[in-house]
Short mmCIF file of C-alpha atoms in Angstrom, two decimals:
data_model
loop_
_atom_site.label_atom_id
_atom_site.label_comp_id
_atom_site.label_asym_id
_atom_site.label_seq_id
_atom_site.Cartn_x
_atom_site.Cartn_y
_atom_site.Cartn_z
CA VAL A 1 -31.49 16.18 9.52
CA ASP A 2 -29.99 19.39 9.99
CA VAL A 3 -26.34 18.17 10.44
CA TYR A 4 -23.08 21.03 10.20
CA CYS A 5 -21.82 20.35 6.23
CA GLY A 6 -19.19 23.08 6.23
CA ASP A 7 -18.55 26.65 5.05
CA ALA A 8 -15.44 25.67 2.69
CA LEU A 9 -16.06 23.80 -0.74
CA ILE A 10 -13.81 20.74 0.21
CA GLU A 11 -15.63 20.44 3.70
CA ARG A 12 -18.99 20.24 1.60
CA LEU A 13 -17.53 17.53 -0.31
CA THR A 14 -16.31 15.27 2.43
CA PHE A 15 -18.53 15.80 5.64
CA ILE A 16 -20.51 13.00 4.55
CA PHE A 17 -17.25 10.55 4.75
CA ASP A 18 -16.65 10.53 8.69
CA PRO A 19 -15.62 6.87 9.55
CA VAL A 20 -17.22 5.00 12.45
CA TRP A 21 -16.35 1.17 11.81
CA TRP A 22 -19.66 -0.22 12.47
CA SER A 23 -20.27 1.87 15.83
CA TYR A 24 -22.95 4.98 15.08
CA PRO A 25 -22.89 7.50 17.66
CA TYR A 26 -26.68 8.28 16.07
CA LYS A 27 -28.78 7.56 13.30
CA ILE A 28 -28.74 9.51 9.96
CA PHE A 29 -30.60 6.57 7.86
CA ASP A 30 -33.61 7.56 5.90
CA ASN A 31 -36.61 4.82 6.11
CA SER A 32 -39.22 6.56 3.62
CA PHE A 33 -40.86 4.79 0.66
CA ALA A 34 -38.80 6.85 -1.70
CA THR A 35 -36.08 5.72 -0.79
CA TYR A 36 -36.81 1.46 -0.21
CA GLY A 37 -39.32 1.80 -2.81
CA THR A 38 -37.04 2.69 -5.55
CA ASP A 39 -34.27 0.45 -4.26
CA TYR A 40 -36.52 -2.30 -4.86
CA LEU A 41 -37.60 -1.26 -8.22
CA LEU A 42 -34.13 -0.68 -9.43
CA GLY A 43 -33.16 -4.35 -8.23
CA ILE A 44 -36.24 -5.84 -10.07
CA PHE A 45 -35.20 -4.19 -13.18
CA MET A 46 -31.63 -5.16 -12.68
CA LEU A 47 -33.10 -8.78 -12.44
CA TRP A 48 -35.00 -8.29 -15.54
CA GLY A 49 -31.49 -7.44 -17.03
CA VAL A 50 -29.96 -10.51 -16.37
CA TYR A 51 -33.18 -12.13 -17.82
CA THR A 52 -33.00 -10.59 -21.21
CA LEU A 53 -29.30 -11.46 -21.45
CA HIS A 54 -30.10 -15.09 -21.37
CA ARG A 55 -33.11 -14.84 -23.35
CA ASP A 56 -31.02 -12.96 -26.26
CA ALA A 57 -27.47 -13.83 -26.07
CA LEU A 58 -25.73 -17.54 -26.65
CA PRO A 59 -23.59 -18.53 -23.70
CA SER A 60 -20.13 -16.58 -23.67
CA PRO A 61 -17.96 -15.10 -21.47
CA ILE A 62 -18.99 -11.80 -21.89
CA ARG A 63 -22.68 -12.81 -21.36
CA THR A 64 -21.80 -14.35 -17.87
CA HIS A 65 -19.76 -11.49 -16.48
CA ALA A 66 -22.44 -9.19 -17.60
CA SER A 67 -24.87 -11.23 -15.77
CA CYS A 68 -22.68 -11.31 -12.69
CA LEU A 69 -22.11 -7.75 -12.73
CA LEU A 70 -26.16 -6.95 -13.27
CA LEU A 71 -26.88 -9.60 -10.47
CA LEU A 72 -24.51 -7.71 -7.89
CA TYR A 73 -26.09 -4.42 -8.81
CA ALA A 74 -29.41 -6.07 -8.07
CA ALA A 75 -28.18 -7.54 -4.74
CA SER A 76 -26.91 -4.29 -3.60
CA VAL A 77 -29.88 -2.22 -3.98
CA LEU A 78 -32.39 -5.15 -2.64
CA SER A 79 -30.37 -5.62 0.68
CA GLY A 80 -30.11 -1.54 0.89
CA GLY A 81 -33.80 -1.36 0.31
CA LEU A 82 -34.43 -3.82 3.12
CA ALA A 83 -31.93 -1.94 5.34
CA HIS A 84 -33.90 1.45 4.67
CA HIS A 85 -37.32 -0.56 5.07
CA PHE A 86 -36.99 -2.29 8.45
CA PHE A 87 -33.95 -0.48 10.27
CA PHE A 88 -35.85 2.42 11.78
CA SER A 89 -35.48 4.56 14.95
CA PRO A 90 -36.99 2.45 17.72
CA GLU A 91 -38.92 5.98 18.55
CA GLY A 92 -40.15 6.56 15.11
CA ASP A 93 -39.63 10.54 15.85
CA HIS A 94 -37.67 12.34 13.49
CA SER A 95 -36.89 14.64 15.87
CA SER A 96 -34.72 12.76 17.93
CA LEU A 97 -32.45 11.23 15.13
CA LEU A 98 -29.43 12.73 16.50
CA SER A 99 -29.85 11.36 19.90
CA PRO A 100 -27.74 7.99 20.60
CA GLU A 101 -31.00 6.27 21.27
CA SER A 102 -31.60 6.46 17.11
CA ALA A 103 -28.90 4.20 16.32
CA THR A 104 -30.04 1.61 18.48
CA ASN A 105 -31.45 -0.99 15.43
CA THR A 106 -28.43 0.15 13.24
CA ASN A 107 -26.00 -0.88 15.87
CA THR A 108 -26.97 -4.35 15.50
CA TRP A 109 -25.25 -7.86 13.76
CA PRO A 110 -28.53 -8.07 11.35
CA PHE A 111 -27.69 -4.45 10.08
CA ARG A 112 -24.33 -5.15 10.09
CA VAL A 113 -24.67 -8.21 7.92
CA LEU A 114 -27.20 -6.58 5.52
CA TRP A 115 -24.96 -3.51 4.94
CA THR A 116 -22.12 -5.57 4.38
CA ILE A 117 -24.34 -7.09 1.67
CA CYS A 118 -25.19 -3.67 0.18
CA VAL A 119 -21.90 -2.43 0.11
CA GLY A 120 -19.74 -5.49 -0.45
CA THR A 121 -21.58 -6.44 -3.62
CA VAL A 122 -20.74 -2.94 -5.04
CA CYS A 123 -17.08 -3.71 -4.13
CA GLY A 124 -17.36 -7.13 -5.88
CA ALA A 125 -18.73 -5.45 -9.06
CA GLY A 126 -15.66 -3.47 -9.57
CA GLY A 127 -13.92 -7.00 -9.85
CA VAL A 128 -16.32 -8.27 -12.25
CA GLN A 129 -15.90 -5.35 -14.29
CA GLY A 130 -11.90 -5.83 -14.43
CA SER A 131 -12.70 -9.69 -15.29
CA LEU A 132 -15.22 -8.40 -18.16
CA ALA A 133 -12.27 -6.48 -19.71
CA VAL A 134 -10.16 -9.61 -19.97
CA ALA A 135 -13.06 -11.55 -21.53
CA MET A 136 -14.00 -8.67 -24.08
CA ALA A 137 -10.16 -8.42 -24.85
CA LYS A 138 -10.08 -12.16 -25.51
CA ALA A 139 -13.12 -11.91 -27.71
CA GLY A 140 -11.64 -9.25 -29.65
CA ARG A 141 -8.69 -11.30 -30.05
CA SER A 142 -10.66 -14.27 -31.55
CA ALA A 143 -12.99 -12.03 -33.59
CA VAL A 144 -9.88 -10.41 -35.41
CA ALA A 145 -8.35 -14.10 -36.11
CA SER A 146 -11.25 -15.65 -37.46
CA SER A 147 -12.12 -12.27 -39.94
CA GLU A 148 -10.99 -12.81 -43.39
CA THR A 149 -9.29 -9.36 -43.63
CA LYS A 150 -5.45 -9.63 -42.31
CA PRO A 151 -5.55 -7.97 -38.74
CA SER A 152 -3.72 -4.49 -38.56
CA ARG A 153 -0.86 -3.89 -35.87
CA PRO A 154 -2.31 -1.21 -33.37
CA GLY A 155 -1.19 2.47 -33.98
CA ARG A 156 0.72 4.51 -31.94
CA LEU A 157 -1.88 6.80 -30.60
CA VAL A 158 -3.85 3.57 -29.85
CA GLY A 159 -1.12 2.33 -27.78
CA ALA A 160 -0.77 5.27 -25.83
CA GLY A 161 -4.62 5.36 -25.20
CA VAL A 162 -4.28 2.00 -24.02
CA GLY A 163 -1.29 2.41 -22.13
CA GLY A 164 -2.29 5.46 -20.79
CA LEU A 165 -5.54 4.11 -19.61
CA PHE A 166 -4.11 1.03 -18.10
CA GLY A 167 -1.12 2.90 -16.28
CA VAL A 168 -3.67 4.90 -14.56
CA CYS A 169 -5.46 1.98 -13.25
CA VAL A 170 -2.30 0.24 -11.98
CA SER A 171 -0.61 3.29 -10.78
CA ALA A 172 -3.56 4.97 -8.78
CA LEU A 173 -4.24 1.65 -7.56
CA LEU A 174 -0.78 0.77 -6.06
CA SER A 175 -0.51 4.37 -4.77
CA GLY A 176 -4.00 4.47 -2.99
CA LEU A 177 -2.87 1.08 -1.42
CA TRP A 178 0.52 2.53 -0.37
CA GLY A 179 -1.49 5.61 1.00
CA THR A 180 -3.95 3.59 3.04
CA PHE A 181 -0.94 1.62 4.55
CA SER A 182 1.34 4.55 5.46
CA LEU A 183 -1.82 6.04 7.44
CA GLY A 184 -2.48 2.68 8.83
CA SER A 185 1.23 2.16 9.87
CA PRO A 186 2.55 4.89 12.39
CA SER A 187 5.46 3.13 12.82
CA SER A 188 6.65 3.27 9.24
CA SER A 189 9.67 5.26 8.94
CA PHE A 190 9.57 6.26 5.18
CA PRO A 191 10.01 9.79 4.74
CA ALA A 192 6.93 10.01 2.20
CA GLY A 193 4.61 7.93 4.71
CA PHE A 194 5.54 10.34 7.46
CA ALA A 195 5.00 13.29 5.41
CA LEU A 196 1.45 11.95 4.25
CA ARG A 197 0.36 11.15 8.01
CA LYS A 198 1.49 14.69 8.73
CA ALA A 199 -0.82 16.13 6.10
CA ALA A 200 -3.60 13.82 7.08
CA ALA A 201 -3.62 15.20 10.55
CA ALA A 202 -3.31 18.68 9.34
CA LEU A 203 -6.52 18.50 7.18
CA SER A 204 -8.34 16.74 9.99
CA GLU A 205 -7.44 19.33 12.39
CA ALA A 206 -8.47 22.25 10.13
CA ASN A 207 -11.76 20.90 9.53
CA ALA A 208 -12.25 19.68 13.14
CA ALA A 209 -11.21 23.71 14.21
CA VAL A 210 -14.09 24.46 12.15
CA ALA A 211 -16.68 21.76 12.77
CA PRO A 212 -15.60 19.11 16.16
CA GLY A 213 -16.31 15.63 14.63
CA PRO A 214 -14.64 12.23 13.57
CA GLU A 215 -11.28 12.75 11.66
CA LYS A 216 -13.41 15.24 9.09
CA GLY A 217 -12.28 13.23 5.72
CA GLY A 218 -8.30 14.24 6.50
CA PRO A 219 -7.41 10.68 5.68
CA LEU A 220 -9.81 10.36 2.66
CA LEU A 221 -8.47 13.25 1.22
CA ALA A 222 -4.71 12.22 1.66
CA VAL A 223 -5.42 8.70 -0.01
CA LEU A 224 -7.45 10.33 -3.01
CA ALA A 225 -4.42 12.63 -3.09
CA CYS A 226 -2.03 9.64 -3.56
CA CYS A 227 -4.49 8.17 -6.45
CA ALA A 228 -4.15 11.29 -8.05
CA ALA A 229 -0.64 11.34 -7.94
CA GLY A 230 -0.36 7.76 -8.94
CA ALA A 231 -2.97 8.36 -12.08
CA VAL A 232 -0.85 11.20 -13.52
CA PHE A 233 2.24 9.35 -12.93
CA GLY A 234 0.63 5.94 -14.43
CA LYS A 235 -0.77 8.04 -17.79
CA ALA A 236 2.73 9.73 -18.44
CA VAL A 237 4.54 6.52 -18.14
CA GLY A 238 1.90 4.23 -19.56
CA GLY A 239 1.24 6.80 -22.39
CA THR A 240 4.78 7.07 -23.47
CA ALA A 241 5.33 3.37 -23.50
CA GLY A 242 1.96 2.79 -25.30
CA PHE A 243 3.25 5.20 -27.72
CA LEU A 244 6.49 3.63 -28.27
CA PHE A 245 5.42 0.30 -27.96
CA PRO A 246 1.88 0.06 -29.13
CA SER A 247 1.32 -3.89 -29.55
CA LYS A 248 3.28 -4.44 -26.01
CA ALA A 249 0.74 -2.15 -24.66
CA VAL A 250 -2.09 -3.88 -25.65
CA ALA A 251 -0.85 -7.29 -25.08
CA VAL A 252 -0.76 -6.37 -21.17
CA ALA A 253 -3.79 -4.33 -20.96
CA SER A 254 -5.17 -7.70 -22.64
CA HIS A 255 -3.26 -10.31 -20.82
CA PRO A 256 -5.85 -13.28 -19.15
CA LEU A 257 -3.58 -13.65 -16.28
CA LEU A 258 -4.77 -10.31 -14.76
CA ALA A 259 -8.42 -11.47 -13.66
CA PRO A 260 -7.43 -14.14 -11.24
CA LEU A 261 -3.97 -12.43 -10.23
CA LEU A 262 -5.44 -8.69 -9.99
CA TRP A 263 -8.99 -8.57 -9.76
CA LEU A 264 -9.59 -11.32 -8.01
CA PRO A 265 -7.41 -10.76 -4.48
CA TYR A 266 -8.58 -6.86 -5.21
CA THR A 267 -12.36 -8.04 -4.92
CA CYS A 268 -11.66 -10.27 -1.98
CA ALA A 269 -9.57 -7.50 0.01
CA LEU A 270 -12.23 -4.89 -0.48
CA VAL A 271 -14.98 -7.37 0.71
CA GLY A 272 -13.06 -8.52 3.79
CA LEU A 273 -12.20 -4.33 4.39
CA THR A 274 -16.10 -3.89 3.81
CA ALA A 275 -17.00 -6.30 6.61
CA ALA A 276 -14.48 -5.34 9.02
CA GLY A 277 -15.68 -1.75 8.80
CA GLY A 278 -12.95 0.07 6.70
CA LEU A 279 -15.86 1.54 4.33
CA SER A 280 -18.34 2.15 7.46
CA MET A 281 -19.09 5.89 7.59
CA LEU A 282 -21.42 7.88 9.97
CA ARG A 283 -23.91 8.09 6.77
CA PRO A 284 -24.25 4.58 5.75
CA ALA A 285 -25.00 5.82 2.27
CA ALA A 286 -21.63 7.54 2.04
CA ASP A 287 -20.14 4.04 2.11
CA ILE A 288 -21.86 3.31 -1.22
CA PHE A 289 -19.92 6.08 -2.66
CA LEU A 290 -16.63 5.02 -0.94
CA ALA A 291 -17.40 1.23 -2.78
CA GLY A 292 -18.28 2.95 -5.94
CA ALA A 293 -15.09 4.76 -6.06
CA THR A 294 -13.28 1.70 -5.80
CA GLN A 295 -14.79 0.94 -9.35
CA ALA A 296 -12.55 3.68 -10.92
CA PHE A 297 -9.38 1.47 -11.24
CA PRO A 298 -11.14 -1.50 -13.15
CA THR A 299 -12.96 0.93 -15.07
CA MET A 300 -9.76 2.30 -16.26
CA HIS A 301 -9.10 -1.24 -17.41
CA VAL A 302 -12.25 -1.60 -19.27
CA LEU A 303 -11.64 1.76 -21.26
CA ALA A 304 -8.19 0.41 -21.99
CA VAL A 305 -9.57 -2.55 -23.63
CA TRP A 306 -12.10 -0.50 -25.14
CA VAL A 307 -9.76 1.68 -26.92
CA ALA A 308 -7.80 -1.75 -28.10
CA ASN A 309 -10.72 -3.42 -29.27
CA ARG A 310 -11.71 -0.72 -32.02
CA ASP A 311 -10.69 -3.04 -35.00
CA ALA A 312 -12.22 -5.83 -33.23
CA ASP A 313 -15.58 -4.55 -32.38
CA ALA A 314 -15.63 -3.13 -36.42
CA VAL A 315 -15.52 -6.73 -37.04
CA ALA A 316 -17.95 -8.08 -34.78
CA ASN A 317 -20.26 -5.23 -35.96
CA SER A 318 -19.99 -6.18 -39.37
CA ARG A 319 -20.48 -9.87 -38.98
CA ARG A 320 -23.53 -11.35 -41.21
CA GLY A 321 -26.58 -12.20 -39.66
CA PRO A 322 -29.77 -10.29 -37.59
CA HIS A 323 -27.46 -9.01 -34.88
CA ARG A 324 -25.40 -7.22 -37.79
CA GLY A 325 -24.95 -3.41 -36.39
CA ALA A 326 -25.57 -4.40 -32.51
CA LEU A 327 -22.62 -2.25 -31.97
CA THR A 328 -23.29 0.87 -34.25
CA LEU A 329 -24.63 2.76 -31.22
CA GLY A 330 -23.41 -0.29 -28.47
CA ARG A 331 -19.65 0.81 -28.71
CA PRO A 332 -20.14 4.80 -28.17
CA LEU A 333 -22.57 4.18 -25.78
CA PHE A 334 -20.65 1.98 -23.78
CA LEU A 335 -17.84 4.70 -22.98
CA VAL A 336 -20.93 6.72 -22.04
CA ALA A 337 -22.26 3.76 -19.52
CA CYS A 338 -18.87 3.32 -17.94
CA LEU A 339 -18.26 7.17 -16.84
CA LEU A 340 -22.11 7.96 -16.09
CA ASN A 341 -21.87 7.53 -12.51
CA CYS A 342 -18.79 9.45 -11.79
CA PRO A 343 -20.56 12.69 -10.82
CA LEU A 344 -22.57 11.16 -8.08
CA ILE A 345 -19.74 11.20 -5.78
CA VAL A 346 -19.40 15.05 -6.10
CA ALA A 347 -23.07 15.70 -6.64
CA TYR A 348 -24.36 13.54 -3.64
CA PRO A 349 -22.73 15.48 -0.99
CA LEU A 350 -23.12 18.74 -2.67
CA VAL A 351 -27.23 18.38 -2.62
CA LEU A 352 -27.10 17.51 0.84
CA SER A 353 -25.34 20.66 1.84
CA TYR A 354 -26.51 23.03 -0.34
CA TRP A 355 -29.98 21.76 -0.52
CA ASN A 356 -30.48 20.49 2.92
CA HIS A 357 -34.07 21.61 3.02
CA LEU A 358 -35.17 18.71 0.65
CA PRO A 359 -36.43 15.53 2.28
CA LEU A 360 -33.48 12.64 2.36
CA GLY A 361 -35.89 10.02 0.71
CA THR A 362 -36.58 12.60 -2.22
CA VAL A 363 -32.48 12.97 -2.42
CA ASN A 364 -32.35 9.35 -2.78
CA ALA A 365 -34.86 8.88 -4.92
CA CYS A 366 -33.35 11.23 -7.44
CA LEU A 367 -29.83 8.95 -7.15
CA HIS A 368 -31.60 5.97 -7.91
CA ALA A 369 -32.85 7.31 -10.94
CA TRP A 370 -29.42 8.32 -12.13
CA LEU A 371 -28.34 5.18 -11.02
CA THR A 372 -31.29 3.43 -13.07
CA LEU A 373 -29.98 5.13 -16.17
CA ALA A 374 -26.36 4.37 -15.44
CA TRP A 375 -26.87 0.78 -14.72
CA GLY A 376 -29.72 0.21 -17.31
CA LEU A 377 -27.37 1.95 -20.12
CA GLN A 378 -24.57 -0.76 -19.10
CA TRP A 379 -26.95 -3.43 -19.52
CA TRP A 380 -28.43 -2.43 -22.81
CA THR A 381 -24.62 -2.15 -24.10
CA LEU A 382 -23.49 -5.10 -22.59
CA ARG A 383 -26.50 -6.83 -24.15
CA ARG A 384 -25.34 -5.75 -27.35
CA TYR A 385 -21.71 -6.70 -26.62
CA ALA A 386 -22.52 -10.40 -25.84
CA VAL A 387 -24.66 -10.93 -28.84
CA ALA A 388 -22.54 -9.18 -31.43
CA TYR A 389 -19.58 -11.42 -29.96
CA GLY A 390 -21.20 -14.67 -28.74
CA GLY A 391 -24.15 -14.69 -31.27
CA GLY A 392 -27.94 -14.70 -29.97
CA ARG A 393 -31.57 -15.20 -30.41
CA VAL A 394 -32.13 -12.22 -31.79
CA GLN A 395 -35.73 -12.92 -32.41
CA ASN A 396 -38.48 -12.44 -29.84
CA ALA A 397 -41.72 -13.70 -29.72
CA LYS A 398 -43.29 -11.36 -31.87
CA GLY A 399 -40.35 -11.66 -34.27
CA ASN A 400 -39.04 -7.96 -33.58
CA LYS A 401 -35.39 -7.96 -33.55
CA ALA A 402 -34.08 -8.02 -29.67
CA VAL A 403 -30.83 -6.08 -29.92
#
């Protein structure tokens, strides 16, 4: 589909984020087998991952959260595959995709429900990741407490790392919420909120002068700027506090009440916003990237616990038994798995704008291949964590180690 993507780099990065609130003026939604076929394959892979978790790991909070995470991934791609498979243009003629009639099937309640499931489960996965961090922290404390060696106090560098990451998580989240509220409440009289609305309007007008269209990413850029400023502030304050009080920083980032008091309402709010159309973009695929971006905050929490659990992971990895050494590769690769999806939010719009001769189905298939690698690595490492901390049936039917 030949759609203007902008000339400047910032335009090419944001052109896919045009809010429509479930009212599509025309259809930019691929229906090729390359898209929905790879969606189905990825969904089956995630379901198989859930099966292997229950086959190899004994019941534990880590196994439960990891299974929920993979199930949400599976629900997202399977519902997305159904949408790509069946909600096509009535004319079936790609030359008329930019006409209002092309969006007849996407402007329906069945599509809205199906796409809410697709996007909402990605938002929900972020909350599960945050709760997983709490479960991993609890497992780490239990492992250290039950070990023969006396647990050492966290060093200042560990405290700075934990405090900095958790500070980024909380501060960026609060800053993003403030930015969203300020943009959505024109009556707010706070000088900072007024300045933010003016900046968002200026960005929209500048982009619209080049390519007229809906808002053209101005509000999105303003909210992202708020998140970035909050992240810098949180990193500085949290890192400093963690350096000065490392034990308290680890205790705060690992507190069990974070799951019900932070990540549960966070998930409910995002799913409600998705259902209301707050993440609905002109290109429905862009909804997924916005939903994926919301996982940045819980991912920072997971990484904070990952840093704090350095000694606990060493204890779990050295336990006697056939699963000994499960985290030798599991721990470093878990860090890679958490960050592997980050380039996609930049790569996807750039590929669409600079290589627009590629069929959309090919681009989506490549995207799904990357997701398979990232989510597959999450499955592989989380299975090792579940076995290392909770024990497991590490022998399969052929007598080979399953970890």
